[in-house]
Amino acid sequence: MPPPGGAGIASSVKPGLPRARPYKDFLTPALHRCFTNAAIIGLLVCWIEAILMSKPHLFWSWFPFSMTGLRLGLLFVSCLTIFVLRVAFMHIGSATDRSTFDSFWRLFVSKRAIWTAVWYCTSGFLFSEVYIFSTAQSANLAWIDPGRSYERMRLNERAVMLRTMFVLLSLGQAMLHLAGDYDALEIPYGPAARRGAQQPTSSQALALAQMKRAALPTLLRAVILTFVTAIWGTILYFLALRRSAWSVAYSIGKLFYTLQKSNTPSGLSDVFPLFFRFMFSGTLLVIMWQLTNLAFSIYASQEPLKKGTPLTNDSKDPNASLVNGIKSKRELPHSIALWELLLIAERFAERRRTIYSDFEKPGSTTWAEISGACLAKVERVSQSIRDAQTTSTPKPAPVEAAPPPKARISQPLRDDPAIFNAAPKPSSAFESVAVGVGAAAKSLGQSPAASPLAIKARAIMGPDGGKSTVSDLSQKTRSYALDFLRTPFGAPFRVPFDRRINAIVLGHPHSRAANIHNAVQAVCHLSVCSLKEDNFGQVQKDIGRIMRVLMAAIRDMQGLVQSYPPHWTDVDFDGKRRVRDVEELVGTMKQGLEMVVNTFGEYAEALGISRAELRSARDLVGRGEEMVAVR
């Protein structure tokens, strides 16, 4: 039997809050929608190219349920390989390598480079087989050349060369993909006034408009890449790849045909028609690659909204799901959640008010978690700057302690002034001979210059024992290195000043600029709007901390740019300490600080902000240029 009052206690306990769904539950469907939209664009491109490959016919050349439809399906498989590549290596932010050589080593000597080449070669191989399958017999692109009636079958070098050219084109596109960092997902950032409070058109119309603007540049790039591959690929084929390609093709062909044994290629005929065929088919392939990549980038970088509202609005606990994404250790959910937070702070007033009023959760409030995560992004910038400055400052040489006195192992000198007197002159001839022999014996081995080997060594090393030779050699080596760095061949090994600063402030190997910008803008907008919307006064106690963190970060970035030494390989450094990406970040922080100061300046004393801090903040915001160039 339960104790008295047990029922009342049980009824007074509030039911548990619904567990917040992970942020990925909302992000994954959004990415699926982006993938579907991009795949539709790719399917449309493949359909157009399948029509161009088919024989001219008023109906069957475009009807999907025909050979055109079969070609469409096979071409779309070639297109899907690029989507697989993009999803596998998608990351946030551009690269922040310190030098071109670092970029080369990271991009082209890595697992990512290998898989990029593999997927592009797979796509190019599928496309080439579809194109060769679609050509007429008169094109003479079959795998086997039957020859005359009395000759044995042999490989067709025209088909071998065309497939080799497609492989080279695939490798060229893979290099462009890596060098252009196609896998980077660029999240738009910057002041809200510059970006606009709302999009003038729907996201679908905006994406199609971007695709339309990129159509002509894409066609031009495709023609240029195909033409360059056709010229240099032909030269490379005849100089280095011809026998290897022939051997590989022969090894494959003999599995299916009885071929004539021949270690030498059979020769080419009608080279110019083959060149123009490659120009046509290669241009179609590059257009498909470029538009596929462009469509994926456009749709994947759309705002995290669903039907015009934030993604997490469908959650039973929207703010908890959003905080879950902001705290995620994975790059993609974390960045998208910060972007969604900024959109909420700028555009969605009703959702923004729930952040101020959501404080009934155990442990912490929504505002405390959001503001803490945003300010942690700014504090991380300051910490990175301090670590870099500490590393660049030379450590003082350690002071060696005086050695302890050694124990005496002999008797002390005799206190007899007579020992400093000159030796008495010999009094006899025998003593004179003895003194001379003793002096000669003592002199042996005591004069380094007396040895012939020592004389030669001193002539070679110099009077200072070779110290100047080592110093001269070091200076000459450094001079030769600087001369090499000034040449075009030394450009990849230079470490420019702006790249070093970007790597320190924005992160390495990929930039965190979008996350920092969005975090600063979000916390500042939420702070300013809290003056009218925060009915419980949660935000006011953190205004002072927000101001101090922003002020410290601005000073740290300005001090870093003004005082950080350039790398010795930066031979083009002209003393102008201007770093555009850091200037933009300082401008965003100053704009946010100005908003907070203008809104809460009259309440400074009540918020625990001293007059000196307020004056310092106003001076920091009111400074002329965002970054002062030190010459």
XYZ file of C-alpha atoms in Angstrom:
631
model
C 0.000 0.000 0.000
C 1.571 3.344 -1.030
C 2.347 5.858 1.703
C -0.039 8.751 2.247
C 0.475 11.582 -0.135
C 2.266 9.433 -2.699
C -0.271 10.115 -5.383
C 0.029 13.839 -4.863
C 3.802 13.714 -5.242
C 3.549 11.691 -8.415
C 1.030 14.061 -9.924
C 3.193 17.113 -9.151
C 6.118 15.870 -11.225
C 6.124 17.389 -14.706
C 6.198 14.947 -17.572
C 9.597 14.607 -19.208
C 10.384 16.899 -22.094
C 10.429 15.224 -25.514
C 13.881 14.231 -26.550
C 15.195 16.530 -29.266
C 15.822 14.921 -32.621
C 19.408 15.158 -33.902
C 20.092 17.935 -36.345
C 21.139 15.440 -39.003
C 17.534 14.177 -39.142
C 16.597 17.525 -40.691
C 19.794 18.148 -42.639
C 19.866 14.785 -44.427
C 16.460 15.205 -46.147
C 17.485 18.718 -47.182
C 20.653 17.345 -48.754
C 18.587 14.653 -50.464
C 16.412 17.359 -52.014
C 19.516 19.190 -53.199
C 20.902 15.974 -54.675
C 17.615 15.249 -56.439
C 17.418 18.720 -57.976
C 21.027 18.534 -59.150
C 20.436 15.033 -60.546
C 17.467 16.323 -62.555
C 19.733 18.946 -64.120
C 22.291 16.241 -64.895
C 19.601 14.012 -66.398
C 18.448 16.854 -68.642
C 22.022 17.443 -69.842
C 22.452 13.715 -70.551
C 19.199 13.655 -72.518
C 20.340 16.531 -74.725
C 23.682 14.840 -75.345
C 21.979 11.514 -76.084
C 19.911 13.310 -78.734
C 23.054 14.819 -80.260
C 24.647 11.352 -80.462
C 21.662 9.704 -82.139
C 20.926 9.519 -85.822
C 18.794 12.376 -87.150
C 15.122 11.451 -86.914
C 12.047 13.538 -86.298
C 10.681 11.289 -83.553
C 13.057 8.506 -82.464
C 16.024 10.805 -81.967
C 14.440 12.350 -78.857
C 11.843 9.789 -77.730
C 12.988 8.375 -74.343
C 11.714 4.835 -74.989
C 14.130 4.128 -77.807
C 17.876 3.808 -78.325
C 18.082 7.417 -77.186
C 16.621 6.344 -73.853
C 19.224 3.584 -73.548
C 22.002 6.061 -74.242
C 20.400 8.436 -71.739
C 20.518 5.804 -68.994
C 24.154 4.913 -69.656
C 25.201 8.561 -69.811
C 23.392 9.238 -66.550
C 25.447 6.501 -64.873
C 28.528 8.394 -66.031
C 27.023 11.538 -64.505
C 26.242 9.818 -61.195
C 29.901 8.946 -60.649
C 30.608 12.679 -60.299
C 27.855 13.006 -57.695
C 29.409 10.140 -55.744
C 32.751 11.945 -55.838
C 31.240 15.233 -54.661
C 29.372 13.663 -51.763
C 32.417 11.680 -50.639
C 34.797 14.653 -50.413
C 32.471 17.584 -49.730
C 33.855 20.041 -47.160
C 33.137 23.550 -45.903
C 35.354 26.505 -46.798
C 38.181 27.132 -49.224
C 41.730 25.897 -48.736
C 44.116 27.958 -46.602
C 47.430 26.376 -47.516
C 50.514 28.429 -46.729
C 52.131 27.924 -50.140
C 51.407 26.550 -53.583
C 53.650 23.574 -52.859
C 51.591 22.768 -49.761
C 48.465 22.883 -51.896
C 50.047 20.608 -54.492
C 51.169 18.115 -51.868
C 47.791 18.085 -50.128
C 45.749 17.826 -53.320
C 47.754 15.687 -55.718
C 49.613 13.391 -53.303
C 46.672 12.123 -51.292
C 43.900 9.556 -51.234
C 41.493 12.234 -52.397
C 43.552 12.838 -55.550
C 43.647 9.129 -56.358
C 39.905 8.676 -55.972
C 39.178 11.832 -57.938
C 41.222 10.508 -60.853
C 39.588 7.068 -60.553
C 36.031 8.424 -60.611
C 36.687 10.788 -63.515
C 38.387 8.028 -65.511
C 35.413 5.761 -64.796
C 33.031 8.454 -65.974
C 35.124 9.138 -69.074
C 35.354 5.428 -69.911
C 31.578 4.964 -69.689
C 30.985 8.036 -71.830
C 33.518 6.932 -74.457
C 31.948 3.492 -74.750
C 28.500 5.017 -75.176
C 29.798 7.393 -77.833
C 31.664 4.679 -79.755
C 28.592 2.447 -79.530
C 26.485 5.282 -80.991
C 28.717 5.971 -84.004
C 28.077 4.532 -87.427
C 30.170 1.717 -88.872
C 31.709 4.151 -91.343
C 33.417 5.957 -88.439
C 35.782 2.953 -88.125
C 35.878 3.044 -84.320
C 35.204 -0.629 -83.658
C 37.516 -2.470 -81.273
C 38.607 -4.890 -84.024
C 39.679 -4.178 -87.587
C 38.682 -7.284 -89.602
C 40.915 -6.292 -92.501
C 40.640 -7.993 -95.857
C 39.087 -11.394 -96.387
C 42.450 -13.190 -96.309
C 43.805 -11.295 -93.258
C 43.420 -12.126 -89.584
C 41.642 -9.753 -87.259
C 43.734 -7.124 -85.516
C 43.255 -4.245 -83.147
C 41.946 -0.970 -84.478
C 44.385 1.745 -83.401
C 41.821 4.469 -84.042
C 39.695 3.094 -81.205
C 42.788 2.639 -79.010
C 43.886 6.228 -79.526
C 40.386 7.641 -78.977
C 40.016 5.794 -75.670
C 43.480 6.969 -74.610
C 42.500 10.550 -75.373
C 39.405 10.169 -73.201
C 41.594 8.924 -70.336
C 43.875 11.952 -70.725
C 40.837 14.237 -70.824
C 39.561 12.629 -67.617
C 42.905 13.187 -65.895
C 42.917 16.810 -67.060
C 39.436 17.381 -65.653
C 40.482 15.697 -62.391
C 43.387 18.133 -62.096
C 41.028 21.064 -62.668
C 38.675 19.613 -60.081
C 41.434 19.437 -57.466
C 43.065 22.750 -58.342
C 39.718 24.572 -58.353
C 38.655 22.834 -55.122
C 35.291 21.848 -56.592
C 34.525 19.846 -53.440
C 34.415 23.004 -51.301
C 30.929 24.052 -50.227
C 30.999 27.835 -50.031
C 28.512 29.138 -47.486
C 27.730 32.795 -48.257
C 28.667 35.140 -45.448
C 29.108 38.829 -44.804
C 27.035 41.659 -43.381
C 23.286 41.172 -43.648
C 22.878 44.500 -45.467
C 25.231 43.318 -48.185
C 23.497 39.999 -48.634
C 19.935 41.270 -48.313
C 17.319 40.389 -45.770
C 15.377 38.138 -48.143
C 15.894 36.528 -51.501
C 14.017 38.349 -54.279
C 12.978 35.093 -55.935
C 12.476 31.474 -54.981
C 15.475 29.235 -54.499
C 14.569 27.136 -57.550
C 14.320 30.185 -59.813
C 17.562 31.541 -58.410
C 19.355 28.257 -59.081
C 18.104 28.125 -62.666
C 19.187 31.730 -63.193
C 22.686 30.861 -61.983
C 22.798 27.862 -64.312
C 21.718 30.044 -67.213
C 24.447 32.614 -66.521
C 27.057 29.858 -66.365
C 26.043 28.177 -69.634
C 28.273 30.168 -72.003
C 31.400 30.172 -69.757
C 30.951 26.415 -69.284
C 30.835 25.842 -73.042
C 33.947 27.964 -73.516
C 35.894 26.096 -70.812
C 34.825 22.763 -72.285
C 36.062 23.686 -75.762
C 39.384 24.988 -74.409
C 40.064 21.915 -72.256
C 39.170 19.527 -75.074
C 41.323 21.406 -77.595
C 44.331 21.500 -75.266
C 43.927 17.780 -74.576
C 43.601 17.040 -78.294
C 46.890 18.833 -79.088
C 49.065 17.795 -76.172
C 47.399 14.414 -75.815
C 48.246 13.536 -79.419
C 51.880 14.502 -78.862
C 52.032 12.532 -75.616
C 50.364 9.538 -77.232
C 52.905 9.209 -80.023
C 55.913 10.003 -77.822
C 55.209 7.905 -74.735
C 51.841 6.174 -74.553
C 51.348 4.489 -77.893
C 53.016 1.137 -77.178
C 51.648 0.945 -73.626
C 48.096 1.658 -74.785
C 48.469 -0.876 -77.584
C 49.713 -3.560 -75.153
C 46.832 -2.986 -72.745
C 44.274 -3.032 -75.557
C 45.807 -6.203 -77.026
C 45.700 -7.953 -73.628
C 41.998 -7.171 -73.344
C 41.132 -7.897 -76.968
C 42.726 -11.339 -77.083
C 40.343 -12.481 -74.341
C 37.424 -12.165 -76.783
C 38.985 -12.423 -80.249
C 41.657 -14.401 -82.023
C 44.031 -11.598 -82.866
C 47.126 -11.418 -84.964
C 50.219 -11.334 -82.777
C 51.797 -7.954 -83.190
C 53.844 -5.860 -80.777
C 53.696 -2.772 -82.961
C 50.581 -0.643 -83.563
C 48.917 -1.138 -86.898
C 48.894 2.553 -87.801
C 46.312 5.284 -88.115
C 44.160 6.371 -90.990
C 42.016 9.472 -91.373
C 43.623 11.339 -88.478
C 41.784 14.623 -88.986
C 38.270 13.119 -88.848
C 39.331 11.361 -85.645
C 40.532 14.698 -84.239
C 37.200 16.391 -84.944
C 35.272 13.447 -83.515
C 37.238 13.748 -80.298
C 36.649 17.499 -80.202
C 32.894 16.951 -80.490
C 32.566 14.071 -78.035
C 35.132 15.472 -75.583
C 33.342 18.814 -75.460
C 30.071 17.046 -74.664
C 31.768 15.099 -71.872
C 33.357 18.178 -70.278
C 30.054 20.076 -70.492
C 28.365 17.228 -68.637
C 31.099 17.270 -65.955
C 31.040 21.035 -65.531
C 27.262 21.389 -65.375
C 26.986 18.453 -62.987
C 29.503 20.022 -60.618
C 27.877 23.435 -60.960
C 24.380 22.110 -60.255
C 25.574 20.237 -57.180
C 27.400 23.301 -55.826
C 24.418 25.608 -56.412
C 21.814 23.379 -54.797
C 24.041 22.237 -51.926
C 24.808 25.842 -50.963
C 21.162 26.923 -50.752
C 19.863 28.378 -47.502
C 18.847 25.815 -44.845
C 15.134 26.450 -45.236
C 12.162 24.202 -45.894
C 9.163 25.883 -47.494
C 10.473 29.252 -46.410
C 10.973 28.317 -42.736
C 14.028 27.054 -40.794
C 14.812 23.355 -41.103
C 14.332 22.621 -37.411
C 10.820 24.106 -37.242
C 9.415 20.597 -37.757
C 11.071 19.335 -34.580
C 9.121 18.873 -31.343
C 11.888 20.897 -29.686
C 13.281 23.127 -32.467
C 15.806 25.001 -30.351
C 17.256 21.827 -28.849
C 17.708 20.328 -32.318
C 19.384 23.530 -33.473
C 21.733 23.538 -30.475
C 22.482 19.889 -31.202
C 23.659 20.890 -34.671
C 25.696 23.862 -33.427
C 27.496 21.624 -30.936
C 28.106 18.889 -33.500
C 31.735 17.907 -33.982
C 31.089 17.110 -37.633
C 31.898 19.923 -40.001
C 28.802 19.950 -42.209
C 26.021 19.915 -39.556
C 27.911 22.443 -37.431
C 28.313 24.926 -40.290
C 24.753 24.571 -41.588
C 23.338 24.961 -38.061
C 25.253 28.219 -37.543
C 23.926 29.437 -40.886
C 20.375 28.553 -39.861
C 20.893 30.377 -36.549
C 21.876 33.531 -38.422
C 18.778 33.308 -40.624
C 16.607 32.917 -37.526
C 18.245 35.931 -35.884
C 17.744 38.097 -38.976
C 14.407 37.056 -40.473
C 12.194 34.955 -38.208
C 11.026 37.029 -35.244
C 8.658 34.412 -33.803
C 11.319 31.732 -33.764
C 13.836 34.234 -32.394
C 11.603 34.998 -29.384
C 11.578 31.333 -28.422
C 15.345 31.479 -27.882
C 14.909 34.095 -25.157
C 11.993 32.336 -23.469
C 13.327 28.775 -23.609
C 14.915 28.408 -20.167
C 13.006 25.558 -18.517
C 15.452 22.872 -19.620
C 17.688 21.217 -17.031
C 21.325 22.247 -17.017
C 21.336 25.393 -19.140
C 19.194 27.716 -21.232
C 19.008 27.898 -24.996
C 20.444 31.411 -25.005
C 23.378 30.396 -22.809
C 24.248 27.456 -25.057
C 23.911 29.461 -28.278
C 25.833 32.492 -27.045
C 28.523 30.300 -25.518
C 29.019 28.390 -28.777
C 29.145 31.592 -30.847
C 31.596 33.357 -28.542
C 33.742 30.226 -28.447
C 34.291 30.647 -32.207
C 35.587 34.185 -31.601
C 37.722 33.179 -28.621
C 39.259 30.427 -30.709
C 40.498 33.076 -33.141
C 42.193 34.978 -30.314
C 43.728 31.793 -28.942
C 45.112 30.820 -32.368
C 46.684 34.267 -32.707
C 48.308 34.050 -29.276
C 49.664 30.591 -30.033
C 51.134 31.803 -33.336
C 52.735 34.840 -31.724
C 54.212 32.692 -28.972
C 55.676 30.304 -31.534
C 57.182 33.106 -33.650
C 58.850 34.794 -30.648
C 62.392 33.402 -30.196
C 63.009 31.855 -26.817
C 65.808 33.405 -24.724
C 69.003 31.430 -24.553
C 69.234 29.427 -21.326
C 71.720 30.775 -18.801
C 74.240 28.135 -17.884
C 74.803 27.754 -14.167
C 78.345 28.046 -12.847
C 79.958 24.610 -12.437
C 80.547 23.498 -8.850
C 84.133 23.804 -7.570
C 86.210 20.710 -8.115
C 87.986 19.002 -5.267
C 91.730 19.698 -5.068
C 93.805 16.649 -5.883
C 97.259 18.243 -5.494
C 99.107 20.292 -2.963
C 98.664 24.075 -3.078
C 101.311 26.231 -4.698
C 104.254 26.991 -2.505
C 104.204 30.504 -1.186
C 107.777 31.220 -2.184
C 108.519 34.377 -4.208
C 111.749 32.798 -5.460
C 109.871 30.608 -7.912
C 109.187 33.608 -10.147
C 112.903 34.405 -10.513
C 114.762 33.511 -13.688
C 116.626 30.226 -13.729
C 120.327 30.574 -12.889
C 122.739 30.501 -15.799
C 124.657 27.238 -16.292
C 128.068 27.369 -14.754
C 129.679 24.653 -16.878
C 129.630 23.322 -20.431
C 127.865 20.139 -19.343
C 125.024 22.125 -17.722
C 124.694 24.254 -20.889
C 124.239 21.120 -23.011
C 121.687 19.718 -20.531
C 119.658 22.943 -20.556
C 119.608 23.012 -24.384
C 118.476 19.391 -24.663
C 115.696 19.989 -22.108
C 114.436 23.078 -23.925
C 114.320 21.181 -27.219
C 112.412 18.322 -25.621
C 109.865 20.661 -24.052
C 109.220 22.447 -27.347
C 108.156 19.251 -29.165
C 104.370 19.120 -29.616
C 103.717 22.475 -27.980
C 103.635 24.609 -31.141
C 100.696 23.810 -33.496
C 102.271 25.802 -36.291
C 105.405 23.663 -36.140
C 103.593 20.690 -37.722
C 103.435 20.675 -41.577
C 99.864 19.329 -41.402
C 98.858 22.146 -39.050
C 100.390 24.719 -41.391
C 98.337 23.374 -44.327
C 95.174 23.235 -42.212
C 95.632 26.827 -41.085
C 96.190 27.911 -44.682
C 92.918 26.247 -45.711
C 90.676 27.038 -42.722
C 92.057 30.500 -41.980
C 93.213 32.006 -38.755
C 89.754 31.719 -37.097
C 89.617 27.947 -37.371
C 86.993 27.799 -40.186
C 84.239 29.777 -38.491
C 84.146 32.393 -41.237
C 84.043 29.658 -43.905
C 80.908 28.111 -42.404
C 79.305 31.553 -42.108
C 80.164 32.417 -45.711
C 78.773 29.089 -46.903
C 75.505 29.692 -45.037
C 75.189 33.189 -46.498
C 75.876 31.954 -50.020
C 73.331 29.149 -49.656
C 70.684 31.588 -48.466
C 71.524 33.975 -51.301
C 71.156 31.185 -53.885
C 67.849 30.122 -52.303
C 66.479 33.674 -52.458
C 67.569 33.999 -56.091
C 65.747 30.750 -56.875
C 62.613 31.915 -55.060
C 62.520 35.061 -57.213
C 62.294 32.939 -60.370
C 59.012 31.500 -61.676
C 60.211 28.024 -60.657
C 60.521 29.157 -57.043
C 57.017 30.630 -56.863
C 55.389 27.399 -55.546
C 57.759 27.382 -52.576
C 57.034 30.934 -51.414
C 54.991 31.433 -48.251
C 53.102 34.721 -48.817
C 52.257 36.922 -45.868
C 48.496 36.916 -46.464
C 48.367 33.121 -46.644
C 50.157 32.778 -43.305
C 47.777 35.218 -41.642
C 44.711 33.515 -43.136
C 45.897 30.119 -41.921
C 46.341 31.493 -38.391
C 43.089 33.437 -38.144
C 40.703 31.401 -40.292
C 42.052 27.907 -39.686
C 43.943 25.263 -41.630
C 43.642 23.388 -44.008
C 40.171 24.820 -44.731
C 38.845 28.239 -43.861
C 36.362 28.653 -40.996
C 35.503 32.178 -42.151
C 31.823 31.418 -42.822
C 31.328 29.909 -39.365
C 33.032 32.839 -37.610
C 31.115 35.466 -39.603
C 27.782 33.745 -39.015
C 28.474 33.219 -35.303
C 29.404 36.886 -34.770
C 26.420 38.210 -36.693
C 23.996 35.806 -35.033
C 24.999 36.591 -31.448
C 25.041 40.350 -32.128
C 21.610 40.326 -33.814
C 20.152 38.258 -30.998
C 21.646 40.663 -28.459
C 20.232 43.753 -30.164
C 16.770 42.239 -30.646
C 16.680 41.129 -27.014
C 16.160 44.726 -25.893
C 12.540 44.493 -27.086
C 11.920 40.745 -27.172
C 13.710 39.321 -24.111
C 10.978 39.564 -21.487
C 12.950 37.566 -18.915
C 16.227 39.498 -19.124
C 18.421 36.515 -20.003
C 20.645 38.348 -22.459
C 21.542 41.461 -20.477
C 23.998 39.686 -18.179
C 26.082 38.571 -21.184
C 26.311 41.918 -23.002
C 29.550 42.838 -21.255
C 31.157 39.527 -22.144
C 30.090 39.848 -25.782
C 31.672 43.300 -26.008
C 34.911 42.206 -24.333
C 35.316 39.097 -26.490
C 34.771 41.066 -29.713
C 37.119 43.860 -28.628
C 39.853 41.387 -27.708
C 39.519 39.554 -31.034
C 39.653 42.794 -33.044
C 42.785 43.941 -31.214
C 44.412 40.535 -31.588
C 43.805 40.429 -35.348
C 45.018 43.971 -35.875
C 48.096 43.334 -33.759
C 48.849 40.132 -35.646
C 48.677 41.821 -39.051
C 50.772 44.762 -37.880
C 53.541 42.868 -36.085
C 53.755 39.315 -37.417
C 57.046 38.818 -39.308
C 56.913 37.721 -42.955
C 58.391 34.364 -43.866
C 61.921 34.406 -45.245
C 60.678 32.866 -48.513
C 58.252 35.759 -49.123
C 60.541 37.595 -51.539
C 57.626 39.624 -52.944
C 56.681 41.126 -49.575
C 56.543 44.902 -50.064
C 55.660 45.938 -46.531
C 51.938 46.373 -47.202
C 50.295 44.378 -44.464
C 46.829 43.973 -45.905
C 44.926 40.689 -45.736
C 41.529 40.926 -47.396
C 39.832 37.988 -45.652
C 40.976 39.160 -42.228
C 39.863 42.713 -43.026
C 36.383 41.387 -43.827
C 36.268 39.508 -40.539
C 37.399 42.580 -38.599
C 34.727 44.598 -40.403
C 32.039 42.086 -39.411
C 33.153 42.156 -35.774
C 33.266 45.951 -35.749
C 29.792 46.117 -37.232
C 28.455 43.741 -34.590
C 30.258 45.592 -31.804
C 28.865 48.892 -33.045
C 25.329 47.480 -33.000
C 25.744 46.300 -29.415
C 27.360 49.563 -28.243
C 24.713 51.746 -29.866
C 21.912 49.634 -28.415
C 23.171 49.140 -24.861
C 25.512 52.105 -24.426
C 23.113 54.059 -22.228
C 22.666 51.036 -19.954
C 26.398 50.347 -19.605
C 26.676 50.871 -15.850
C 23.668 48.676 -15.118
C 25.163 45.940 -17.307
C 28.525 45.995 -15.532
C 30.383 47.798 -18.326
C 32.766 50.506 -17.181
C 33.031 53.878 -18.854
C 36.591 53.070 -19.911
C 35.445 49.881 -21.662
C 32.617 51.720 -23.379
C 34.958 54.485 -24.525
C 37.481 51.923 -25.752
C 34.775 50.104 -27.716
C 33.611 53.317 -29.368
C 37.175 54.276 -30.252
C 37.784 50.811 -31.687
C 34.676 50.951 -33.851
C 35.231 54.560 -34.906
C 38.763 54.005 -36.207
C 39.154 55.069 -39.837
C 40.292 52.034 -41.748
C 39.430 48.534 -40.688
C 43.052 47.495 -40.813
C 45.978 49.886 -40.529
C 48.682 49.316 -43.131
C 52.123 49.355 -41.601
C 54.924 50.161 -44.019
